[in-house]
Amino acid sequence: MIYGIGTDICDIRRIASTLERRGERFAQKVLGERELEVWRARSARAASRGLAYLATRFSAKEAFSKAIGMGMRMPMTWRSCEILNVPGGKPVIHLNGELAAWFAERRLRAHVSVTDETDYATAFVVVETND
């Protein structure tokens, strides 16, 4: 049964502007440790790849927060929700700390899809109950 659905569209130019003003501190606020490693590696190869990665993760976390009905308030935090990729490339949501416990207590599971184009990144999240 569907628990919630969330979607988000993010203007990559806005993310670029914030990153330019705040530098890596912005990425450190939004990304978890494993995401930061990927962001740094992609940014080192091509700044545009790092920017797209950051924008899709920002958008996916916004969509996830909407799907669980919390917005960005505890236990939902930017860093407690990571959008990682399995070896085949499929994005998956990995939760940490209090958010992981909250999610497990409710026996939920999440599915995420992300995409980006020149100016926009979008994400779609479906959260289901395991009942």
mmCIF file of C-alpha atoms in Angstrom:
data_model
loop_
_atom_site.group_PDB
_atom_site.id
_atom_site.type_symbol
_atom_site.label_atom_id
_atom_site.label_comp_id
_atom_site.label_asym_id
_atom_site.label_seq_id
_atom_site.Cartn_x
_atom_site.Cartn_y
_atom_site.Cartn_z
ATOM 1 C CA MET A 1 0.000 0.000 0.000
ATOM 2 C CA ILE A 2 1.279 3.468 -0.823
ATOM 3 C CA TYR A 3 2.209 5.514 2.248
ATOM 4 C CA GLY A 4 3.201 8.649 0.348
ATOM 5 C CA ILE A 5 4.418 10.113 -2.923
ATOM 6 C CA GLY A 6 6.800 13.021 -3.342
ATOM 7 C CA THR A 7 8.202 14.864 -6.308
ATOM 8 C CA ASP A 8 10.573 17.783 -6.690
ATOM 9 C CA ILE A 9 12.096 19.850 -9.460
ATOM 10 C CA CYS A 10 15.261 21.794 -8.808
ATOM 11 C CA ASP A 11 16.797 24.568 -10.874
ATOM 12 C CA ILE A 12 20.439 23.520 -11.299
ATOM 13 C CA ARG A 13 21.419 27.159 -11.846
ATOM 14 C CA ARG A 14 20.176 27.948 -8.335
ATOM 15 C CA ILE A 15 22.264 25.096 -6.912
ATOM 16 C CA ALA A 16 25.284 26.391 -8.871
ATOM 17 C CA SER A 17 24.780 29.870 -7.492
ATOM 18 C CA THR A 18 24.540 28.604 -3.912
ATOM 19 C CA LEU A 19 27.591 26.402 -4.396
ATOM 20 C CA GLU A 20 29.509 29.368 -5.784
ATOM 21 C CA ARG A 21 28.592 31.536 -2.766
ATOM 22 C CA ARG A 22 29.018 28.933 -0.033
ATOM 23 C CA GLY A 23 31.546 26.538 -1.552
ATOM 24 C CA GLU A 24 31.931 23.009 -0.290
ATOM 25 C CA ARG A 25 30.088 23.917 2.939
ATOM 26 C CA PHE A 26 26.850 23.764 0.959
ATOM 27 C CA ALA A 27 27.611 20.257 -0.300
ATOM 28 C CA GLN A 28 28.592 19.211 3.226
ATOM 29 C CA LYS A 29 25.234 20.421 4.532
ATOM 30 C CA VAL A 30 23.200 18.535 1.921
ATOM 31 C CA LEU A 31 25.215 15.353 1.295
ATOM 32 C CA GLY A 32 26.006 12.427 3.589
ATOM 33 C CA GLU A 33 29.540 11.056 3.859
ATOM 34 C CA ARG A 34 29.247 8.520 1.021
ATOM 35 C CA GLU A 35 27.518 11.051 -1.222
ATOM 36 C CA LEU A 36 30.298 13.575 -0.551
ATOM 37 C CA GLU A 37 32.895 11.067 -1.779
ATOM 38 C CA VAL A 38 30.986 10.582 -5.039
ATOM 39 C CA TRP A 39 30.396 14.340 -5.425
ATOM 40 C CA ARG A 40 34.098 15.116 -4.961
ATOM 41 C CA ALA A 41 35.137 12.439 -7.463
ATOM 42 C CA ARG A 42 32.619 13.587 -10.081
ATOM 43 C CA SER A 43 33.485 17.259 -9.524
ATOM 44 C CA ALA A 44 37.189 16.472 -9.987
ATOM 45 C CA ARG A 45 36.454 14.901 -13.389
ATOM 46 C CA ALA A 46 34.054 17.642 -14.534
ATOM 47 C CA ALA A 47 32.435 20.418 -12.505
ATOM 48 C CA SER A 48 29.165 19.961 -14.407
ATOM 49 C CA ARG A 49 28.973 16.285 -13.374
ATOM 50 C CA GLY A 50 29.447 17.180 -9.720
ATOM 51 C CA LEU A 51 26.849 19.919 -9.976
ATOM 52 C CA ALA A 52 24.275 17.601 -11.567
ATOM 53 C CA TYR A 53 24.948 14.992 -8.868
ATOM 54 C CA LEU A 54 24.432 17.542 -6.086
ATOM 55 C CA ALA A 55 21.227 18.844 -7.697
ATOM 56 C CA THR A 56 19.698 15.380 -8.145
ATOM 57 C CA ARG A 57 20.476 14.485 -4.523
ATOM 58 C CA PHE A 58 18.987 17.772 -3.307
ATOM 59 C CA SER A 59 15.839 17.127 -5.344
ATOM 60 C CA ALA A 60 15.539 13.484 -4.221
ATOM 61 C CA LYS A 61 15.811 14.415 -0.545
ATOM 62 C CA GLU A 62 13.114 17.059 -0.972
ATOM 63 C CA ALA A 63 10.882 14.503 -2.720
ATOM 64 C CA PHE A 64 11.536 11.911 0.004
ATOM 65 C CA SER A 65 10.688 14.391 2.761
ATOM 66 C CA LYS A 66 7.376 15.082 1.012
ATOM 67 C CA ALA A 67 6.621 11.375 0.543
ATOM 68 C CA ILE A 68 7.019 10.694 4.263
ATOM 69 C CA GLY A 69 4.975 13.786 5.083
ATOM 70 C CA MET A 70 7.567 15.567 7.214
ATOM 71 C CA GLY A 71 9.297 18.148 5.165
ATOM 72 C CA MET A 72 12.724 19.011 6.528
ATOM 73 C CA ARG A 73 12.106 18.542 10.233
ATOM 74 C CA MET A 74 13.344 15.955 12.684
ATOM 75 C CA PRO A 75 14.049 13.178 12.305
ATOM 76 C CA MET A 76 14.388 14.075 8.598
ATOM 77 C CA THR A 77 17.658 15.881 7.946
ATOM 78 C CA TRP A 78 19.682 16.395 4.791
ATOM 79 C CA ARG A 79 22.497 14.115 5.930
ATOM 80 C CA SER A 80 20.317 11.361 7.464
ATOM 81 C CA CYS A 81 18.994 10.507 4.002
ATOM 82 C CA GLU A 82 21.486 9.439 1.344
ATOM 83 C CA ILE A 83 20.704 8.701 -2.285
ATOM 84 C CA LEU A 84 23.234 6.094 -3.378
ATOM 85 C CA ASN A 85 23.555 3.936 -6.473
ATOM 86 C CA VAL A 86 23.713 0.155 -6.621
ATOM 87 C CA PRO A 87 26.379 -1.284 -8.976
ATOM 88 C CA GLY A 88 23.997 -1.246 -11.964
ATOM 89 C CA GLY A 89 23.352 2.473 -11.399
ATOM 90 C CA LYS A 90 19.856 2.314 -9.877
ATOM 91 C CA PRO A 91 19.422 4.999 -7.199
ATOM 92 C CA VAL A 92 18.390 3.789 -3.746
ATOM 93 C CA ILE A 93 17.592 5.571 -0.508
ATOM 94 C CA HIS A 94 19.768 4.766 2.493
ATOM 95 C CA LEU A 95 18.729 6.195 5.862
ATOM 96 C CA ASN A 96 20.827 6.812 8.960
ATOM 97 C CA GLY A 97 20.267 7.453 12.659
ATOM 98 C CA GLU A 98 16.888 8.510 14.032
ATOM 99 C CA LEU A 99 15.353 8.686 10.557
ATOM 100 C CA ALA A 100 16.295 5.055 9.867
ATOM 101 C CA ALA A 101 14.692 3.998 13.165
ATOM 102 C CA TRP A 102 11.540 6.053 12.466
ATOM 103 C CA PHE A 103 11.255 4.525 8.990
ATOM 104 C CA ALA A 104 11.816 0.941 10.226
ATOM 105 C CA GLU A 105 9.241 1.316 13.031
ATOM 106 C CA ARG A 106 6.611 2.044 10.405
ATOM 107 C CA ARG A 107 7.794 -0.828 8.205
ATOM 108 C CA LEU A 108 8.237 1.419 5.183
ATOM 109 C CA ARG A 109 10.258 1.060 2.010
ATOM 110 C CA ALA A 110 11.088 3.680 -0.570
ATOM 111 C CA HIS A 111 11.674 3.826 -4.313
ATOM 112 C CA VAL A 112 13.397 6.774 -5.984
ATOM 113 C CA SER A 113 13.979 7.985 -9.515
ATOM 114 C CA VAL A 114 16.184 10.953 -10.424
ATOM 115 C CA THR A 115 17.000 12.702 -13.668
ATOM 116 C CA ASP A 116 18.650 15.893 -14.836
ATOM 117 C CA GLU A 117 18.862 18.031 -17.925
ATOM 118 C CA THR A 118 20.850 21.174 -18.631
ATOM 119 C CA ASP A 119 18.929 23.446 -16.239
ATOM 120 C CA TYR A 120 16.793 21.152 -14.081
ATOM 121 C CA ALA A 121 17.025 18.104 -11.858
ATOM 122 C CA THR A 122 13.920 16.185 -10.837
ATOM 123 C CA ALA A 123 13.128 13.356 -8.475
ATOM 124 C CA PHE A 124 10.147 11.155 -7.775
ATOM 125 C CA VAL A 125 9.778 9.058 -4.608
ATOM 126 C CA VAL A 126 7.181 6.460 -3.674
ATOM 127 C CA VAL A 127 7.061 5.191 -0.094
ATOM 128 C CA GLU A 128 5.161 1.971 0.600
ATOM 129 C CA THR A 129 4.107 0.155 3.713
ATOM 130 C CA ASN A 130 5.282 -3.433 4.042
ATOM 131 C CA ASP A 131 1.878 -4.572 5.318
#
